[in-house]
PDB file of C-alpha atoms in Angstrom:
ATOM      1  CA  MET A  13       5.907 -28.216 -21.643  1.00 45.00           C
ATOM      2  CA  ALA A  14       7.654 -25.440 -23.526  1.00 49.00           C
ATOM      3  CA  SER A  15       5.147 -25.783 -26.373  1.00 51.00           C
ATOM      4  CA  LEU A  16       2.348 -24.985 -23.974  1.00 53.00           C
ATOM      5  CA  ASN A  17       3.781 -21.542 -23.175  1.00 71.00           C
ATOM      6  CA  PRO A  18       2.602 -19.872 -26.436  1.00 71.00           C
ATOM      7  CA  ILE A  19      -0.825 -21.444 -26.002  1.00 73.00           C
ATOM      8  CA  ALA A  20      -1.083 -20.294 -22.397  1.00 73.00           C
ATOM      9  CA  ARG A  21       0.121 -16.833 -23.376  1.00 73.00           C
ATOM     10  CA  GLY A  22      -2.436 -16.667 -26.164  1.00 72.00           C
ATOM     11  CA  LEU A  23      -5.250 -17.741 -23.846  1.00 76.00           C
ATOM     12  CA  GLY A  24      -4.155 -15.165 -21.297  1.00 74.00           C
ATOM     13  CA  ILE A  25      -4.153 -12.401 -23.888  1.00 75.00           C
ATOM     14  CA  ALA A  26      -7.563 -13.515 -25.178  1.00 74.00           C
ATOM     15  CA  LEU A  27      -8.934 -13.447 -21.642  1.00 75.00           C
ATOM     16  CA  LEU A  28      -7.559  -9.962 -20.960  1.00 73.00           C
ATOM     17  CA  VAL A  29      -9.051  -8.701 -24.209  1.00 72.00           C
ATOM     18  CA  SER A  30     -12.457 -10.314 -23.611  1.00 74.00           C
ATOM     19  CA  LEU A  31     -12.908  -9.033 -20.050  1.00 74.00           C
ATOM     20  CA  PRO A  32     -13.435  -5.352 -20.982  1.00 71.00           C
ATOM     21  CA  ALA A  33     -15.354  -6.247 -24.165  1.00 73.00           C
ATOM     22  CA  PRO A  34     -18.853  -6.001 -22.586  1.00 74.00           C
ATOM     23  CA  ILE A  35     -17.965  -2.591 -21.141  1.00 77.00           C
ATOM     24  CA  ALA A  36     -16.711  -1.412 -24.534  1.00 79.00           C
ATOM     25  CA  ILE A  37     -19.946  -2.570 -26.175  1.00 77.00           C
ATOM     26  CA  VAL A  38     -22.099  -0.771 -23.598  1.00 77.00           C
ATOM     27  CA  VAL A  39     -20.068   2.436 -23.903  1.00 79.00           C
ATOM     28  CA  GLY A  40     -20.236   2.317 -27.701  1.00 77.00           C
ATOM     29  CA  ALA A  41     -23.984   1.639 -27.708  1.00 75.00           C
ATOM     30  CA  SER A  42     -24.579   4.626 -25.422  1.00 77.00           C
ATOM     31  CA  PHE A  43     -23.442   6.965 -28.226  1.00 79.00           C
ATOM     32  CA  SER A  44     -25.862   5.504 -30.769  1.00 76.00           C
ATOM     33  CA  ASP A  45     -28.552   7.674 -32.331  1.00 74.00           C
ATOM     34  CA  SER A  46     -30.957   4.790 -32.974  1.00 73.00           C
ATOM     35  CA  GLY A  47     -33.897   3.952 -30.751  1.00 69.00           C
ATOM     36  CA  TYR A  48     -32.523   0.574 -29.779  1.00 68.00           C
ATOM     37  CA  ILE A  49     -29.211  -0.713 -28.422  1.00 71.00           C
ATOM     38  CA  GLN A  50     -26.855  -0.971 -31.390  1.00 69.00           C
ATOM     39  CA  PHE A  51     -23.139  -1.704 -31.604  1.00 74.00           C
ATOM     40  CA  PRO A  52     -21.242  -0.347 -33.361  1.00 73.00           C
ATOM     41  CA  PRO A  53     -23.407   2.765 -33.725  1.00 73.00           C
ATOM     42  CA  ASP A  54     -24.066   4.071 -37.226  1.00 74.00           C
ATOM     43  CA  VAL A  55     -24.082   7.695 -36.064  1.00 72.00           C
ATOM     44  CA  LEU A  56     -22.442   9.062 -32.926  1.00 77.00           C
ATOM     45  CA  SER A  57     -24.772  11.079 -30.737  1.00 76.00           C
ATOM     46  CA  LEU A  58     -25.234  12.303 -27.166  1.00 81.00           C
ATOM     47  CA  ARG A  59     -28.983  11.873 -27.479  1.00 78.00           C
ATOM     48  CA  TRP A  60     -29.330   9.267 -24.744  1.00 77.00           C
ATOM     49  CA  TYR A  61     -27.124  11.134 -22.285  1.00 84.00           C
ATOM     50  CA  VAL A  62     -29.279  14.228 -22.763  1.00 84.00           C
ATOM     51  CA  GLU A  63     -32.419  12.163 -22.271  1.00 80.00           C
ATOM     52  CA  THR A  64     -30.973  10.546 -19.152  1.00 80.00           C
ATOM     53  CA  LEU A  65     -30.087  13.862 -17.541  1.00 82.00           C
ATOM     54  CA  SER A  66     -33.366  15.499 -18.560  1.00 82.00           C
ATOM     55  CA  ASP A  67     -35.461  12.726 -16.985  1.00 80.00           C
ATOM     56  CA  PRO A  68     -35.682  13.587 -13.251  1.00 85.00           C
ATOM     57  CA  ARG A  69     -36.036   9.925 -12.276  1.00 84.00           C
ATOM     58  CA  TRP A  70     -32.454   9.064 -13.165  1.00 84.00           C
ATOM     59  CA  PRO A  71     -30.579  11.940 -11.446  1.00 85.00           C
ATOM     60  CA  ARG A  72     -32.724  11.442  -8.334  1.00 89.00           C
ATOM     61  CA  ALA A  73     -32.141   7.680  -8.214  1.00 88.00           C
ATOM     62  CA  PHE A  74     -28.452   8.253  -8.908  1.00 88.00           C
ATOM     63  CA  ALA A  75     -28.135  10.781  -6.066  1.00 90.00           C
ATOM     64  CA  ILE A  76     -29.964   8.451  -3.671  1.00 91.00           C
ATOM     65  CA  SER A  77     -27.671   5.546  -4.583  1.00 91.00           C
ATOM     66  CA  ILE A  78     -24.547   7.668  -4.139  1.00 91.00           C
ATOM     67  CA  GLY A  79     -25.746   8.945  -0.757  1.00 93.00           C
ATOM     68  CA  ILE A  80     -26.701   5.499   0.528  1.00 93.00           C
ATOM     69  CA  ALA A  81     -23.431   3.994  -0.720  1.00 92.00           C
ATOM     70  CA  ALA A  82     -21.353   6.740   0.933  1.00 92.00           C
ATOM     71  CA  VAL A  83     -23.096   6.447   4.297  1.00 95.00           C
ATOM     72  CA  THR A  84     -22.975   2.653   4.173  1.00 94.00           C
ATOM     73  CA  ALA A  85     -19.268   2.621   3.314  1.00 93.00           C
ATOM     74  CA  VAL A  86     -18.326   4.975   6.152  1.00 94.00           C
ATOM     75  CA  ILE A  87     -20.393   3.186   8.810  1.00 95.00           C
ATOM     76  CA  VAL A  88     -19.428  -0.373   7.865  1.00 94.00           C
ATOM     77  CA  THR A  89     -15.739   0.566   7.557  1.00 93.00           C
ATOM     78  CA  ALA A  90     -15.737   2.206  10.989  1.00 93.00           C
ATOM     79  CA  CYS A  91     -17.495  -0.783  12.583  1.00 91.00           C
ATOM     80  CA  ASN A  92     -15.195  -3.282  10.898  1.00 91.00           C
ATOM     81  CA  PHE A  93     -12.107  -1.328  11.910  1.00 91.00           C
ATOM     82  CA  MET A  94     -13.135  -1.306  15.567  1.00 89.00           C
ATOM     83  CA  ALA A  95     -13.972  -5.021  15.479  1.00 88.00           C
ATOM     84  CA  ALA A  96     -10.747  -5.976  13.679  1.00 88.00           C
ATOM     85  CA  TYR A  97      -8.601  -3.749  15.904  1.00 87.00           C
ATOM     86  CA  TYR A  98     -10.083  -5.230  19.072  1.00 86.00           C
ATOM     87  CA  THR A  99      -9.568  -8.826  17.960  1.00 86.00           C
ATOM     88  CA  VAL A 100      -6.041  -8.294  16.607  1.00 82.00           C
ATOM     89  CA  ARG A 101      -4.845  -6.332  19.630  1.00 79.00           C
ATOM     90  CA  HIS A 102      -6.797  -7.742  22.565  1.00 79.00           C
ATOM     91  CA  ALA A 103      -8.751 -10.891  21.650  1.00 78.00           C
ATOM     92  CA  PRO A 104      -7.025 -12.913  18.903  1.00 76.00           C
ATOM     93  CA  ARG A 105      -8.642 -16.111  20.200  1.00 82.00           C
ATOM     94  CA  ILE A 106     -12.086 -15.013  19.051  1.00 82.00           C
ATOM     95  CA  ALA A 107     -10.869 -13.856  15.616  1.00 79.00           C
ATOM     96  CA  ALA A 108     -12.036 -17.025  13.866  1.00 82.00           C
ATOM     97  CA  LEU A 109     -15.464 -16.873  15.502  1.00 85.00           C
ATOM     98  CA  LEU A 110     -15.828 -13.201  14.662  1.00 83.00           C
ATOM     99  CA  GLU A 111     -14.898 -13.797  11.032  1.00 83.00           C
ATOM    100  CA  LEU A 112     -17.472 -16.583  10.819  1.00 85.00           C
ATOM    101  CA  ALA A 113     -20.148 -14.186  12.031  1.00 85.00           C
ATOM    102  CA  ILE A 114     -19.010 -11.413   9.685  1.00 86.00           C
ATOM    103  CA  PHE A 115     -18.870 -13.684   6.632  1.00 87.00           C
ATOM    104  CA  SER A 116     -22.191 -15.385   7.432  1.00 85.00           C
ATOM    105  CA  PRO A 117     -24.187 -13.105   5.047  1.00 85.00           C
ATOM    106  CA  LEU A 118     -22.321 -14.773   2.179  1.00 84.00           C
ATOM    107  CA  PHE A 119     -23.945 -18.094   3.061  1.00 85.00           C
ATOM    108  CA  PHE A 120     -27.476 -16.905   2.253  1.00 83.00           C
ATOM    109  CA  PRO A 121     -29.063 -16.181  -1.141  1.00 84.00           C
ATOM    110  CA  HIS A 122     -29.797 -12.489  -1.579  1.00 81.00           C
ATOM    111  CA  ALA A 123     -33.487 -13.192  -2.125  1.00 84.00           C
ATOM    112  CA  ALA A 124     -33.714 -14.978   1.225  1.00 85.00           C
ATOM    113  CA  MET A 125     -31.765 -12.155   2.838  1.00 85.00           C
ATOM    114  CA  GLY A 126     -34.208  -9.674   1.310  1.00 86.00           C
ATOM    115  CA  VAL A 127     -37.140 -11.457   2.937  1.00 87.00           C
ATOM    116  CA  ALA A 128     -35.317 -11.454   6.268  1.00 87.00           C
ATOM    117  CA  MET A 129     -34.528  -7.752   5.889  1.00 88.00           C
ATOM    118  CA  VAL A 130     -38.189  -6.987   5.260  1.00 88.00           C
ATOM    119  CA  ALA A 131     -39.106  -8.656   8.564  1.00 88.00           C
ATOM    120  CA  LEU A 132     -36.360  -6.779  10.412  1.00 87.00           C
ATOM    121  CA  ILE A 133     -36.842  -3.360   8.830  1.00 89.00           C
ATOM    122  CA  ALA A 134     -40.635  -3.596   9.178  1.00 87.00           C
ATOM    123  CA  LYS A 135     -40.265  -3.971  12.943  1.00 87.00           C
ATOM    124  CA  LEU A 136     -38.236  -0.765  12.939  1.00 86.00           C
ATOM    125  CA  ASP A 137     -40.901   0.933  10.790  1.00 87.00           C
ATOM    126  CA  LEU A 138     -38.262   1.869   8.188  1.00 87.00           C
ATOM    127  CA  ILE A 139     -39.640   0.206   5.054  1.00 87.00           C
ATOM    128  CA  GLY A 140     -39.373   2.595   2.115  1.00 85.00           C
ATOM    129  CA  THR A 141     -36.816   4.840   3.823  1.00 88.00           C
ATOM    130  CA  ALA A 142     -33.117   5.510   3.311  1.00 89.00           C
ATOM    131  CA  PRO A 143     -32.159   4.378   6.849  1.00 91.00           C
ATOM    132  CA  GLY A 144     -33.871   1.035   6.250  1.00 90.00           C
ATOM    133  CA  ILE A 145     -31.952   0.480   3.011  1.00 92.00           C
ATOM    134  CA  ILE A 146     -28.705   1.509   4.706  1.00 93.00           C
ATOM    135  CA  ILE A 147     -29.210  -1.059   7.466  1.00 92.00           C
ATOM    136  CA  ALA A 148     -29.671  -3.790   4.866  1.00 91.00           C
ATOM    137  CA  HIS A 149     -26.632  -2.619   2.899  1.00 93.00           C
ATOM    138  CA  LEU A 150     -24.516  -2.658   6.056  1.00 93.00           C
ATOM    139  CA  ILE A 151     -25.156  -6.377   6.377  1.00 91.00           C
ATOM    140  CA  VAL A 152     -24.586  -7.039   2.666  1.00 91.00           C
ATOM    141  CA  THR A 153     -21.267  -5.152   2.544  1.00 91.00           C
ATOM    142  CA  LEU A 154     -19.970  -6.337   5.917  1.00 90.00           C
ATOM    143  CA  PRO A 155     -17.913  -9.329   4.654  1.00 89.00           C
ATOM    144  CA  PHE A 156     -16.317  -7.402   1.784  1.00 88.00           C
ATOM    145  CA  SER A 157     -15.325  -4.489   3.987  1.00 88.00           C
ATOM    146  CA  TYR A 158     -13.795  -6.467   6.841  1.00 88.00           C
ATOM    147  CA  ARG A 159     -11.048  -8.393   5.079  1.00 86.00           C
ATOM    148  CA  PRO A 160      -8.924  -5.465   3.772  1.00 86.00           C
ATOM    149  CA  ILE A 161      -8.904  -3.845   7.214  1.00 89.00           C
ATOM    150  CA  HIS A 162      -8.047  -7.085   8.988  1.00 86.00           C
ATOM    151  CA  VAL A 163      -5.174  -7.796   6.594  1.00 85.00           C
ATOM    152  CA  ALA A 164      -3.828  -4.256   7.026  1.00 86.00           C
ATOM    153  CA  LEU A 165      -3.926  -4.533  10.825  1.00 85.00           C
ATOM    154  CA  ARG A 166      -2.232  -7.931  10.798  1.00 84.00           C
ATOM    155  CA  SER A 167       0.614  -6.474   8.712  1.00 83.00           C
ATOM    156  CA  ILE A 168       1.534  -3.960  11.456  1.00 80.00           C
ATOM    157  CA  ASP A 169       4.430  -5.019  13.675  1.00 76.00           C
ATOM    158  CA  PRO A 170       3.083  -5.215  17.274  1.00 76.00           C
ATOM    159  CA  ASP A 171       6.466  -4.055  18.536  1.00 74.00           C
ATOM    160  CA  LEU A 172       5.786  -0.613  17.070  1.00 78.00           C
ATOM    161  CA  ILE A 173       2.751  -0.202  19.305  1.00 76.00           C
ATOM    162  CA  ARG A 174       4.598  -1.617  22.317  1.00 76.00           C
ATOM    163  CA  ALA A 175       7.452   0.804  21.728  1.00 80.00           C
ATOM    164  CA  ALA A 176       4.993   3.689  21.570  1.00 76.00           C
ATOM    165  CA  ASN A 177       3.422   2.562  24.850  1.00 75.00           C
ATOM    166  CA  VAL A 178       6.838   2.321  26.482  1.00 76.00           C
ATOM    167  CA  MET A 179       7.575   5.879  25.348  1.00 78.00           C
ATOM    168  CA  GLY A 180       4.429   7.039  27.148  1.00 75.00           C
ATOM    169  CA  ALA A 181       1.864   6.992  24.345  1.00 72.00           C
ATOM    170  CA  SER A 182      -1.636   6.009  25.333  1.00 75.00           C
ATOM    171  CA  GLU A 183      -3.722   3.440  23.450  1.00 73.00           C
ATOM    172  CA  TRP A 184      -5.554   6.234  21.656  1.00 79.00           C
ATOM    173  CA  GLN A 185      -2.340   8.052  20.729  1.00 78.00           C
ATOM    174  CA  ALA A 186      -0.806   4.860  19.327  1.00 76.00           C
ATOM    175  CA  LEU A 187      -3.980   4.208  17.382  1.00 75.00           C
ATOM    176  CA  ARG A 188      -4.054   7.723  15.970  1.00 78.00           C
ATOM    177  CA  ASP A 189      -0.355   8.166  15.195  1.00 77.00           C
ATOM    178  CA  ILE A 190       0.698   4.620  14.224  1.00 79.00           C
ATOM    179  CA  VAL A 191      -2.188   2.280  13.455  1.00 81.00           C
ATOM    180  CA  LEU A 192      -4.452   4.549  11.415  1.00 82.00           C
ATOM    181  CA  PRO A 193      -1.706   5.890   9.094  1.00 83.00           C
ATOM    182  CA  MET A 194      -0.353   2.384   8.481  1.00 83.00           C
ATOM    183  CA  CYS A 195      -3.879   1.063   7.787  1.00 83.00           C
ATOM    184  CA  ARG A 196      -4.741   3.816   5.343  1.00 83.00           C
ATOM    185  CA  SER A 197      -4.682   1.593   2.268  1.00 81.00           C
ATOM    186  CA  GLY A 198      -6.829  -1.061   3.976  1.00 85.00           C
ATOM    187  CA  ILE A 199      -9.353   1.517   5.165  1.00 88.00           C
ATOM    188  CA  LEU A 200      -9.626   3.131   1.739  1.00 86.00           C
ATOM    189  CA  THR A 201      -9.956  -0.273   0.088  1.00 85.00           C
ATOM    190  CA  SER A 202     -12.741  -1.117   2.516  1.00 88.00           C
ATOM    191  CA  LEU A 203     -14.499   2.154   1.715  1.00 88.00           C
ATOM    192  CA  LEU A 204     -14.160   1.484  -2.007  1.00 86.00           C
ATOM    193  CA  PHE A 205     -15.434  -2.096  -1.862  1.00 86.00           C
ATOM    194  CA  ALA A 206     -18.341  -1.253   0.435  1.00 90.00           C
ATOM    195  CA  GLY A 207     -19.328   1.781  -1.628  1.00 89.00           C
ATOM    196  CA  ILE A 208     -19.286  -0.076  -4.950  1.00 87.00           C
ATOM    197  CA  ILE A 209     -21.193  -3.089  -3.606  1.00 90.00           C
ATOM    198  CA  SER A 210     -23.791  -0.871  -1.933  1.00 91.00           C
ATOM    199  CA  PHE A 211     -24.164   1.221  -5.083  1.00 89.00           C
ATOM    200  CA  ASP A 212     -24.722  -1.876  -7.250  1.00 86.00           C
ATOM    201  CA  GLU A 213     -26.943  -3.846  -4.840  1.00 88.00           C
ATOM    202  CA  VAL A 214     -30.362  -4.603  -6.301  1.00 87.00           C
ATOM    203  CA  THR A 215     -31.848  -7.879  -4.999  1.00 87.00           C
ATOM    204  CA  VAL A 216     -32.124  -7.015  -1.309  1.00 88.00           C
ATOM    205  CA  THR A 217     -32.927  -3.374  -2.053  1.00 89.00           C
ATOM    206  CA  MET A 218     -35.956  -4.307  -4.155  1.00 87.00           C
ATOM    207  CA  PHE A 219     -37.684  -5.562  -1.001  1.00 87.00           C
ATOM    208  CA  LEU A 220     -37.154  -2.278   0.836  1.00 87.00           C
ATOM    209  CA  ILE A 221     -37.884   0.542  -1.619  1.00 84.00           C
ATOM    210  CA  GLY A 222     -40.988   2.698  -1.346  1.00 81.00           C
ATOM    211  CA  PRO A 223     -42.943   5.191  -3.446  1.00 81.00           C
ATOM    212  CA  ASN A 224     -40.654   8.024  -2.373  1.00 83.00           C
ATOM    213  CA  ILE A 225     -37.283   6.319  -2.621  1.00 87.00           C
ATOM    214  CA  THR A 226     -35.597   3.980  -5.066  1.00 87.00           C
ATOM    215  CA  THR A 227     -31.986   3.323  -5.977  1.00 88.00           C
ATOM    216  CA  LEU A 228     -30.411   3.415  -9.409  1.00 86.00           C
ATOM    217  CA  PRO A 229     -30.047  -0.385  -9.846  1.00 87.00           C
ATOM    218  CA  VAL A 230     -33.687  -0.927  -8.893  1.00 87.00           C
ATOM    219  CA  GLN A 231     -34.741   1.886 -11.226  1.00 86.00           C
ATOM    220  CA  ILE A 232     -32.768   0.238 -14.038  1.00 83.00           C
ATOM    221  CA  PHE A 233     -34.366  -3.129 -13.312  1.00 82.00           C
ATOM    222  CA  SER A 234     -37.843  -1.595 -13.435  1.00 80.00           C
ATOM    223  CA  PHE A 235     -37.001   0.275 -16.626  1.00 78.00           C
ATOM    224  CA  VAL A 236     -35.793  -2.892 -18.375  1.00 75.00           C
ATOM    225  CA  GLN A 237     -39.182  -4.504 -17.820  1.00 72.00           C
ATOM    226  CA  ASP A 238     -40.895  -1.701 -19.756  1.00 71.00           C
ATOM    227  CA  SER A 239     -38.264  -0.626 -22.265  1.00 71.00           C
ATOM    228  CA  ALA A 240     -34.729  -1.344 -23.428  1.00 69.00           C
ATOM    229  CA  THR A 241     -33.594   1.897 -25.059  1.00 75.00           C
ATOM    230  CA  PRO A 242     -29.932   3.011 -25.077  1.00 77.00           C
ATOM    231  CA  VAL A 243     -30.739   5.081 -21.991  1.00 80.00           C
ATOM    232  CA  LEU A 244     -29.640   1.983 -20.095  1.00 81.00           C
ATOM    233  CA  ALA A 245     -26.294   2.044 -21.912  1.00 81.00           C
ATOM    234  CA  ALA A 246     -25.803   5.718 -21.068  1.00 84.00           C
ATOM    235  CA  ILE A 247     -26.594   5.149 -17.384  1.00 84.00           C
ATOM    236  CA  SER A 248     -24.320   2.109 -17.267  1.00 82.00           C
ATOM    237  CA  THR A 249     -21.499   4.092 -18.846  1.00 85.00           C
ATOM    238  CA  ILE A 250     -21.845   6.830 -16.231  1.00 84.00           C
ATOM    239  CA  SER A 251     -21.801   4.217 -13.465  1.00 82.00           C
ATOM    240  CA  VAL A 252     -18.679   2.575 -14.896  1.00 82.00           C
ATOM    241  CA  LEU A 253     -16.997   5.980 -15.164  1.00 84.00           C
ATOM    242  CA  ILE A 254     -17.688   6.712 -11.498  1.00 81.00           C
ATOM    243  CA  THR A 255     -16.282   3.315 -10.478  1.00 79.00           C
ATOM    244  CA  VAL A 256     -13.130   3.902 -12.525  1.00 81.00           C
ATOM    245  CA  LEU A 257     -12.708   7.352 -10.981  1.00 82.00           C
ATOM    246  CA  ALA A 258     -13.037   5.837  -7.508  1.00 75.00           C
ATOM    247  CA  VAL A 259     -10.303   3.300  -8.287  1.00 76.00           C
ATOM    248  CA  VAL A 260      -8.057   6.033  -9.723  1.00 79.00           C
ATOM    249  CA  ILE A 261      -8.557   8.153  -6.605  1.00 75.00           C
ATOM    250  CA  LEU A 262      -7.699   5.170  -4.415  1.00 70.00           C
ATOM    251  CA  ASP A 263      -4.556   4.587  -6.457  1.00 71.00           C
ATOM    252  CA  ARG A 264      -3.531   8.234  -6.124  1.00 73.00           C
ATOM    253  CA  VAL A 265      -4.257   8.477  -2.401  1.00 66.00           C
ATOM    254  CA  ALA A 266      -3.153   5.087  -1.081  1.00 59.00           C
ATOM    255  CA  GLY A 267      -1.792   3.159  -4.030  1.00 60.00           C
ATOM    256  CA  LEU A 268      -3.013  -0.183  -5.285  1.00 54.00           C
ATOM    257  CA  THR A 269       0.033  -1.957  -3.840  1.00 50.00           C
ATOM    258  CA  PHE A 270      -2.324  -3.150  -1.102  1.00 50.00           C
ATOM    259  CA  PHE A 271      -3.491  -5.816  -3.553  1.00 48.00           C
ATOM    260  CA  VAL A 272       0.071  -7.044  -4.135  1.00 45.00           C
ATOM    261  CA  ARG A 273       1.650  -9.711  -1.961  1.00 44.00           C
ATOM    262  CA  ARG A 274       4.264  -8.332   0.408  1.00 46.00           C
ATOM    263  CA  ASP A 275       6.135 -11.519   1.203  1.00 44.00           C
ATOM    264  CA  GLY A 276       8.793 -10.820  -1.376  1.00 40.00           C
ATOM    265  CA  ALA A 277       6.932 -12.454  -4.265  1.00 39.00           C
TER     266      ALA A 277
END
């Protein structure tokens, strides 16, 4: 068994090195001066970043995606917090049933969900609008947003809330002064997950875009069908940079210890 340790260690190192390799290739190709995706680049250039920013389609699609992701993250996090808080505090017996309903979007292929969203959003007369896309993204991000909040709420000692009630604090005061501060990491994690998933969502969104609105992933998908210049690498690099910044901000504000087991392991 001891002889397997170097092999396992080597495989682990190889895996850690290979995971960021595609990102490194995309970032390197974005600085190429050639008219096609090339890695490593012969000559370093900002040509494709300049072209990306000078083409109004990309900044507009990027701004739309950021706006939709931000609104989606805030709404779905607020809804999930209220649902998780109610079940943990007042109705633990329905927790399993509620989780089944919340995680049900994971059971369906995104293409089938896109067709269903078209039928729903069309009845609301919101096809080709930002509110219609946000409604669809709320359903897509719902399962990923709920779990961090639920775990954070379950980690709070109920005696703290009971003690606050005994001292005269109302339900709202206990929620504001005890629950929300102690759930900060879970709430921020939910916002991060929901925002990233909404920002990257393409399959369902393709069914709901219109002539006046499109998101960045859908714009990239359409662009790939016509061309494959390093503009795609530049846009992907910017998207990766924003994701990394979001994770860094989460680490600074709440800390990534939320992802670490707290049972003494």
